[in-house]
mmCIF file of N, CA and C in Angstrom:
data_model
loop_
_atom_site.group_PDB
_atom_site.id
_atom_site.type_symbol
_atom_site.label_atom_id
_atom_site.label_comp_id
_atom_site.label_asym_id
_atom_site.label_seq_id
_atom_site.Cartn_x
_atom_site.Cartn_y
_atom_site.Cartn_z
ATOM 1 N N MET A 985 0.818 -1.174 0.011
ATOM 2 C CA MET A 985 -0.003 0.000 0.001
ATOM 3 C C MET A 985 0.871 1.258 0.007
ATOM 4 N N ARG A 986 1.936 1.202 0.752
ATOM 5 C CA ARG A 986 2.834 2.361 0.765
ATOM 6 C C ARG A 986 3.410 2.634 -0.628
ATOM 7 N N HIS A 987 3.712 1.588 -1.345
ATOM 8 C CA HIS A 987 4.225 1.743 -2.703
ATOM 9 C C HIS A 987 3.206 2.446 -3.589
ATOM 10 N N LEU A 988 1.963 2.048 -3.524
ATOM 11 C CA LEU A 988 0.921 2.683 -4.333
ATOM 12 C C LEU A 988 0.725 4.144 -3.885
ATOM 13 N N ALA A 989 0.828 4.382 -2.598
ATOM 14 C CA ALA A 989 0.697 5.771 -2.126
ATOM 15 C C ALA A 989 1.860 6.617 -2.655
ATOM 16 N N ARG A 990 3.061 6.029 -2.721
ATOM 17 C CA ARG A 990 4.187 6.772 -3.303
ATOM 18 C C ARG A 990 3.970 7.036 -4.772
ATOM 19 N N LEU A 991 3.390 6.078 -5.476
ATOM 20 C CA LEU A 991 3.078 6.287 -6.899
ATOM 21 C C LEU A 991 2.129 7.483 -7.067
ATOM 22 N N ALA A 992 1.186 7.599 -6.162
ATOM 23 C CA ALA A 992 0.242 8.718 -6.250
ATOM 24 C C ALA A 992 0.925 10.053 -6.080
ATOM 25 N N ASP A 993 2.064 10.075 -5.401
ATOM 26 C CA ASP A 993 2.823 11.324 -5.238
ATOM 27 C C ASP A 993 3.320 11.866 -6.594
ATOM 28 N N TYR A 994 3.393 11.001 -7.593
ATOM 29 C CA TYR A 994 3.858 11.386 -8.911
ATOM 30 C C TYR A 994 2.678 11.581 -9.888
ATOM 31 N N CYS A 995 1.523 11.876 -9.355
ATOM 32 C CA CYS A 995 0.320 11.969 -10.204
ATOM 33 C C CYS A 995 0.432 13.105 -11.228
ATOM 34 N N SER A 996 1.220 14.116 -10.937
ATOM 35 C CA SER A 996 1.371 15.177 -11.922
ATOM 36 C C SER A 996 2.091 14.703 -13.188
ATOM 37 N N ILE A 997 2.881 13.641 -13.037
ATOM 38 C CA ILE A 997 3.588 13.069 -14.178
ATOM 39 C C ILE A 997 2.794 11.902 -14.790
ATOM 40 N N THR A 998 2.254 11.052 -13.933
ATOM 41 C CA THR A 998 1.618 9.822 -14.416
ATOM 42 C C THR A 998 0.107 9.907 -14.572
ATOM 43 N N ASN A 999 -0.501 10.926 -13.983
ATOM 44 C CA ASN A 999 -1.949 11.096 -13.944
ATOM 45 C C ASN A 999 -2.647 9.951 -13.218
ATOM 46 N N MET A 1000 -1.909 9.274 -12.343
ATOM 47 C CA MET A 1000 -2.488 8.187 -11.527
ATOM 48 C C MET A 1000 -2.661 8.680 -10.100
ATOM 49 N N HIS A 1001 -3.775 9.382 -9.872
ATOM 50 C CA HIS A 1001 -4.139 9.842 -8.545
ATOM 51 C C HIS A 1001 -4.573 8.650 -7.715
ATOM 52 N N THR A 1002 -4.780 8.874 -6.439
ATOM 53 C CA THR A 1002 -5.187 7.759 -5.576
ATOM 54 C C THR A 1002 -6.495 7.129 -6.077
ATOM 55 N N LYS A 1003 -7.390 7.943 -6.598
ATOM 56 C CA LYS A 1003 -8.657 7.378 -7.115
ATOM 57 C C LYS A 1003 -8.389 6.468 -8.296
ATOM 58 N N ASN A 1004 -7.546 6.874 -9.223
ATOM 59 C CA ASN A 1004 -7.232 6.041 -10.374
ATOM 60 C C ASN A 1004 -6.529 4.749 -9.962
ATOM 61 N N LEU A 1005 -5.586 4.861 -9.050
ATOM 62 C CA LEU A 1005 -4.869 3.687 -8.540
ATOM 63 C C LEU A 1005 -5.847 2.745 -7.858
ATOM 64 N N ALA A 1006 -6.774 3.300 -7.103
ATOM 65 C CA ALA A 1006 -7.758 2.462 -6.403
ATOM 66 C C ALA A 1006 -8.659 1.713 -7.383
ATOM 67 N N ILE A 1007 -9.084 2.378 -8.447
ATOM 68 C CA ILE A 1007 -9.925 1.725 -9.439
ATOM 69 C C ILE A 1007 -9.209 0.557 -10.085
ATOM 70 N N VAL A 1008 -7.927 0.750 -10.369
ATOM 71 C CA VAL A 1008 -7.154 -0.297 -11.027
ATOM 72 C C VAL A 1008 -6.811 -1.451 -10.091
ATOM 73 N N TRP A 1009 -6.414 -1.136 -8.862
ATOM 74 C CA TRP A 1009 -5.913 -2.150 -7.954
ATOM 75 C C TRP A 1009 -6.955 -2.787 -7.035
ATOM 76 N N ALA A 1010 -8.078 -2.124 -6.798
ATOM 77 C CA ALA A 1010 -9.078 -2.643 -5.858
ATOM 78 C C ALA A 1010 -9.541 -4.055 -6.143
ATOM 79 N N PRO A 1011 -9.864 -4.379 -7.408
ATOM 80 C CA PRO A 1011 -10.332 -5.761 -7.641
ATOM 81 C C PRO A 1011 -9.299 -6.829 -7.298
ATOM 82 N N ASN A 1012 -8.035 -6.481 -7.359
ATOM 83 C CA ASN A 1012 -6.973 -7.449 -7.012
ATOM 84 C C ASN A 1012 -6.688 -7.457 -5.520
ATOM 85 N N LEU A 1013 -6.723 -6.310 -4.897
ATOM 86 C CA LEU A 1013 -6.424 -6.228 -3.455
ATOM 87 C C LEU A 1013 -7.584 -6.734 -2.611
ATOM 88 N N LEU A 1014 -8.799 -6.514 -3.060
ATOM 89 C CA LEU A 1014 -9.978 -6.940 -2.307
ATOM 90 C C LEU A 1014 -10.832 -7.889 -3.134
ATOM 91 N N ARG A 1015 -10.231 -8.928 -3.574
ATOM 92 C CA ARG A 1015 -10.872 -9.898 -4.469
ATOM 93 C C ARG A 1015 -12.109 -10.484 -3.789
ATOM 94 N N SER A 1016 -13.165 -10.621 -4.561
ATOM 95 C CA SER A 1016 -14.444 -11.129 -4.049
ATOM 96 C C SER A 1016 -14.882 -12.317 -4.888
ATOM 97 N N LYS A 1017 -15.080 -13.464 -4.244
ATOM 98 C CA LYS A 1017 -15.558 -14.643 -4.970
ATOM 99 C C LYS A 1017 -16.983 -14.446 -5.429
ATOM 100 N N GLN A 1018 -17.752 -13.604 -4.727
ATOM 101 C CA GLN A 1018 -19.136 -13.344 -5.136
ATOM 102 C C GLN A 1018 -19.166 -12.674 -6.500
ATOM 103 N N ILE A 1019 -18.260 -11.706 -6.714
ATOM 104 C CA ILE A 1019 -18.241 -11.005 -8.000
ATOM 105 C C ILE A 1019 -17.867 -11.977 -9.108
ATOM 106 N N GLU A 1020 -16.969 -12.874 -8.821
ATOM 107 C CA GLU A 1020 -16.491 -13.827 -9.848
ATOM 108 C C GLU A 1020 -17.534 -14.904 -10.139
ATOM 109 N N SER A 1021 -18.504 -15.104 -9.259
ATOM 110 C CA SER A 1021 -19.492 -16.153 -9.501
ATOM 111 C C SER A 1021 -20.481 -15.730 -10.567
ATOM 112 N N ALA A 1022 -21.095 -16.676 -11.174
ATOM 113 C CA ALA A 1022 -22.001 -16.422 -12.286
ATOM 114 C C ALA A 1022 -23.306 -15.780 -11.834
ATOM 115 N N CYS A 1023 -23.632 -15.875 -10.540
ATOM 116 C CA CYS A 1023 -24.927 -15.355 -10.061
ATOM 117 C C CYS A 1023 -24.934 -13.823 -9.882
ATOM 118 N N PHE A 1024 -23.785 -13.170 -9.951
ATOM 119 C CA PHE A 1024 -23.713 -11.727 -9.810
ATOM 120 C C PHE A 1024 -24.033 -11.048 -11.139
ATOM 121 N N SER A 1025 -25.003 -10.175 -11.139
ATOM 122 C CA SER A 1025 -25.329 -9.438 -12.361
ATOM 123 C C SER A 1025 -24.300 -8.345 -12.618
ATOM 124 N N GLY A 1026 -24.308 -7.779 -13.805
ATOM 125 C CA GLY A 1026 -23.362 -6.741 -14.157
ATOM 126 C C GLY A 1026 -23.467 -5.515 -13.263
ATOM 127 N N THR A 1027 -24.685 -5.097 -12.936
ATOM 128 C CA THR A 1027 -24.881 -3.906 -12.084
ATOM 129 C C THR A 1027 -24.399 -4.175 -10.670
ATOM 130 N N ALA A 1028 -24.731 -5.322 -10.139
ATOM 131 C CA ALA A 1028 -24.310 -5.656 -8.769
ATOM 132 C C ALA A 1028 -22.795 -5.770 -8.685
ATOM 133 N N ALA A 1029 -22.185 -6.360 -9.685
ATOM 134 C CA ALA A 1029 -20.742 -6.480 -9.708
ATOM 135 C C ALA A 1029 -20.076 -5.104 -9.796
ATOM 136 N N PHE A 1030 -20.658 -4.224 -10.593
ATOM 137 C CA PHE A 1030 -20.134 -2.862 -10.706
ATOM 138 C C PHE A 1030 -20.181 -2.151 -9.355
ATOM 139 N N MET A 1031 -21.291 -2.272 -8.653
ATOM 140 C CA MET A 1031 -21.434 -1.625 -7.348
ATOM 141 C C MET A 1031 -20.433 -2.189 -6.337
ATOM 142 N N GLU A 1032 -20.210 -3.474 -6.372
ATOM 143 C CA GLU A 1032 -19.251 -4.096 -5.464
ATOM 144 C C GLU A 1032 -17.846 -3.598 -5.749
ATOM 145 N N VAL A 1033 -17.458 -3.521 -6.996
ATOM 146 C CA VAL A 1033 -16.127 -3.005 -7.361
ATOM 147 C C VAL A 1033 -15.983 -1.541 -6.980
ATOM 148 N N ARG A 1034 -17.070 -0.791 -7.100
ATOM 149 C CA ARG A 1034 -17.037 0.624 -6.718
ATOM 150 C C ARG A 1034 -16.781 0.755 -5.209
ATOM 151 N N ILE A 1035 -17.415 -0.063 -4.410
ATOM 152 C CA ILE A 1035 -17.193 -0.052 -2.960
ATOM 153 C C ILE A 1035 -15.733 -0.408 -2.678
ATOM 154 N N GLN A 1036 -15.245 -1.429 -3.349
ATOM 155 C CA GLN A 1036 -13.831 -1.833 -3.161
ATOM 156 C C GLN A 1036 -12.892 -0.674 -3.474
ATOM 157 N N SER A 1037 -13.163 0.040 -4.553
ATOM 158 C CA SER A 1037 -12.268 1.128 -4.937
ATOM 159 C C SER A 1037 -12.322 2.279 -3.952
ATOM 160 N N VAL A 1038 -13.478 2.546 -3.376
ATOM 161 C CA VAL A 1038 -13.587 3.585 -2.338
ATOM 162 C C VAL A 1038 -12.760 3.206 -1.102
ATOM 163 N N VAL A 1039 -12.815 1.939 -0.725
ATOM 164 C CA VAL A 1039 -12.053 1.469 0.437
ATOM 165 C C VAL A 1039 -10.557 1.597 0.162
ATOM 166 N N VAL A 1040 -10.102 1.152 -1.005
ATOM 167 C CA VAL A 1040 -8.689 1.230 -1.326
ATOM 168 C C VAL A 1040 -8.235 2.680 -1.425
ATOM 169 N N GLU A 1041 -9.063 3.560 -1.996
ATOM 170 C CA GLU A 1041 -8.717 4.965 -2.068
ATOM 171 C C GLU A 1041 -8.556 5.566 -0.665
ATOM 172 N N PHE A 1042 -9.438 5.209 0.245
ATOM 173 C CA PHE A 1042 -9.342 5.681 1.625
ATOM 174 C C PHE A 1042 -8.041 5.201 2.241
ATOM 175 N N ILE A 1043 -7.714 3.941 2.046
ATOM 176 C CA ILE A 1043 -6.447 3.403 2.609
ATOM 177 C C ILE A 1043 -5.256 4.136 2.038
ATOM 178 N N LEU A 1044 -5.253 4.381 0.728
ATOM 179 C CA LEU A 1044 -4.125 5.069 0.099
ATOM 180 C C LEU A 1044 -3.989 6.490 0.613
ATOM 181 N N ASN A 1045 -5.114 7.165 0.843
ATOM 182 C CA ASN A 1045 -5.065 8.529 1.346
ATOM 183 C C ASN A 1045 -4.645 8.613 2.805
ATOM 184 N N HIS A 1046 -4.740 7.517 3.523
ATOM 185 C CA HIS A 1046 -4.420 7.521 4.969
ATOM 186 C C HIS A 1046 -3.374 6.473 5.319
ATOM 187 N N VAL A 1047 -2.553 6.100 4.369
ATOM 188 C CA VAL A 1047 -1.602 5.003 4.551
ATOM 189 C C VAL A 1047 -0.613 5.288 5.707
ATOM 190 N N ASP A 1048 -0.227 6.539 5.883
ATOM 191 C CA ASP A 1048 0.713 6.896 6.961
ATOM 192 C C ASP A 1048 0.123 6.652 8.329
ATOM 193 N N VAL A 1049 -1.158 6.931 8.487
ATOM 194 C CA VAL A 1049 -1.805 6.739 9.767
ATOM 195 C C VAL A 1049 -2.154 5.262 9.987
ATOM 196 N N LEU A 1050 -2.723 4.646 8.979
ATOM 197 C CA LEU A 1050 -3.188 3.259 9.127
ATOM 198 C C LEU A 1050 -2.053 2.260 9.306
ATOM 199 N N PHE A 1051 -0.897 2.562 8.751
ATOM 200 C CA PHE A 1051 0.226 1.631 8.847
ATOM 201 C C PHE A 1051 1.361 2.191 9.701
ATOM 202 N N SER A 1052 1.030 3.105 10.602
ATOM 203 C CA SER A 1052 2.068 3.680 11.474
ATOM 204 C C SER A 1052 2.371 2.724 12.608
ATOM 205 N N SER A 1053 3.544 2.848 13.157
ATOM 206 C CA SER A 1053 3.914 1.977 14.292
ATOM 207 C C SER A 1053 3.134 2.413 15.532
ATOM 208 N N LYS A 1054 2.747 3.672 15.655
ATOM 209 C CA LYS A 1054 1.974 4.129 16.804
ATOM 210 C C LYS A 1054 0.606 3.467 16.828
ATOM 211 N N LEU A 1055 -0.061 3.428 15.659
ATOM 212 C CA LEU A 1055 -1.377 2.807 15.600
ATOM 213 C C LEU A 1055 -1.269 1.324 15.888
ATOM 214 N N SER A 1056 -0.233 0.686 15.390
ATOM 215 C CA SER A 1056 -0.055 -0.751 15.650
ATOM 216 C C SER A 1056 0.099 -1.044 17.125
ATOM 217 N N SER A 1057 0.849 -0.184 17.836
ATOM 218 C CA SER A 1057 1.050 -0.417 19.263
ATOM 219 C C SER A 1057 -0.218 -0.132 20.050
ATOM 220 N N VAL A 1058 -1.007 0.868 19.637
ATOM 221 C CA VAL A 1058 -2.273 1.164 20.303
ATOM 222 C C VAL A 1058 -3.247 0.005 20.128
ATOM 223 N N ILE A 1059 -3.333 -0.518 18.922
ATOM 224 C CA ILE A 1059 -4.204 -1.647 18.628
ATOM 225 C C ILE A 1059 -3.769 -2.864 19.427
ATOM 226 N N ARG A 1060 -2.448 -3.127 19.432
ATOM 227 C CA ARG A 1060 -1.949 -4.298 20.143
ATOM 228 C C ARG A 1060 -2.191 -4.180 21.643
ATOM 229 N N ASP A 1061 -1.903 -3.000 22.194
ATOM 230 C CA ASP A 1061 -2.088 -2.813 23.637
ATOM 231 C C ASP A 1061 -3.561 -2.783 24.030
ATOM 232 N N GLY A 1062 -4.381 -2.173 23.191
ATOM 233 C CA GLY A 1062 -5.810 -2.061 23.478
ATOM 234 C C GLY A 1062 -6.572 -3.335 23.208
ATOM 235 N N ALA A 1063 -6.086 -4.175 22.336
ATOM 236 C CA ALA A 1063 -6.783 -5.390 21.942
ATOM 237 C C ALA A 1063 -6.879 -6.374 23.134
ATOM 238 N N GLY A 1064 -5.965 -6.278 24.088
ATOM 239 C CA GLY A 1064 -5.993 -7.185 25.234
ATOM 240 C C GLY A 1064 -7.260 -7.089 26.023
ATOM 241 N N GLY A 1065 -7.839 -5.888 26.076
ATOM 242 C CA GLY A 1065 -9.071 -5.670 26.848
ATOM 243 C C GLY A 1065 -10.308 -6.154 26.134
ATOM 244 N N PHE A 1066 -10.224 -6.362 24.829
ATOM 245 C CA PHE A 1066 -11.398 -6.762 24.062
ATOM 246 C C PHE A 1066 -11.501 -8.262 23.852
ATOM 247 N N CYS A 1067 -10.448 -8.987 24.092
ATOM 248 C CA CYS A 1067 -10.461 -10.435 23.814
ATOM 249 C C CYS A 1067 -11.075 -11.220 24.934
#
């Protein structure tokens, strides 16, 4: 994810903003067997991929916070109380 976020830093050269990167990479990063099954219609599959791309775009826009060592330690220390 950090690599894709770094690629977005060069969007003035590549025209690959976080939204464009998310559209391209979301189906691979958040693969869904439901979408691949024959029972999913074209419209439903499109909506599912759209949700995936929004999630990946959010992650790319907040990669420093979501993958920071501080957040990891807070989650690890706080998770003991929830288990």
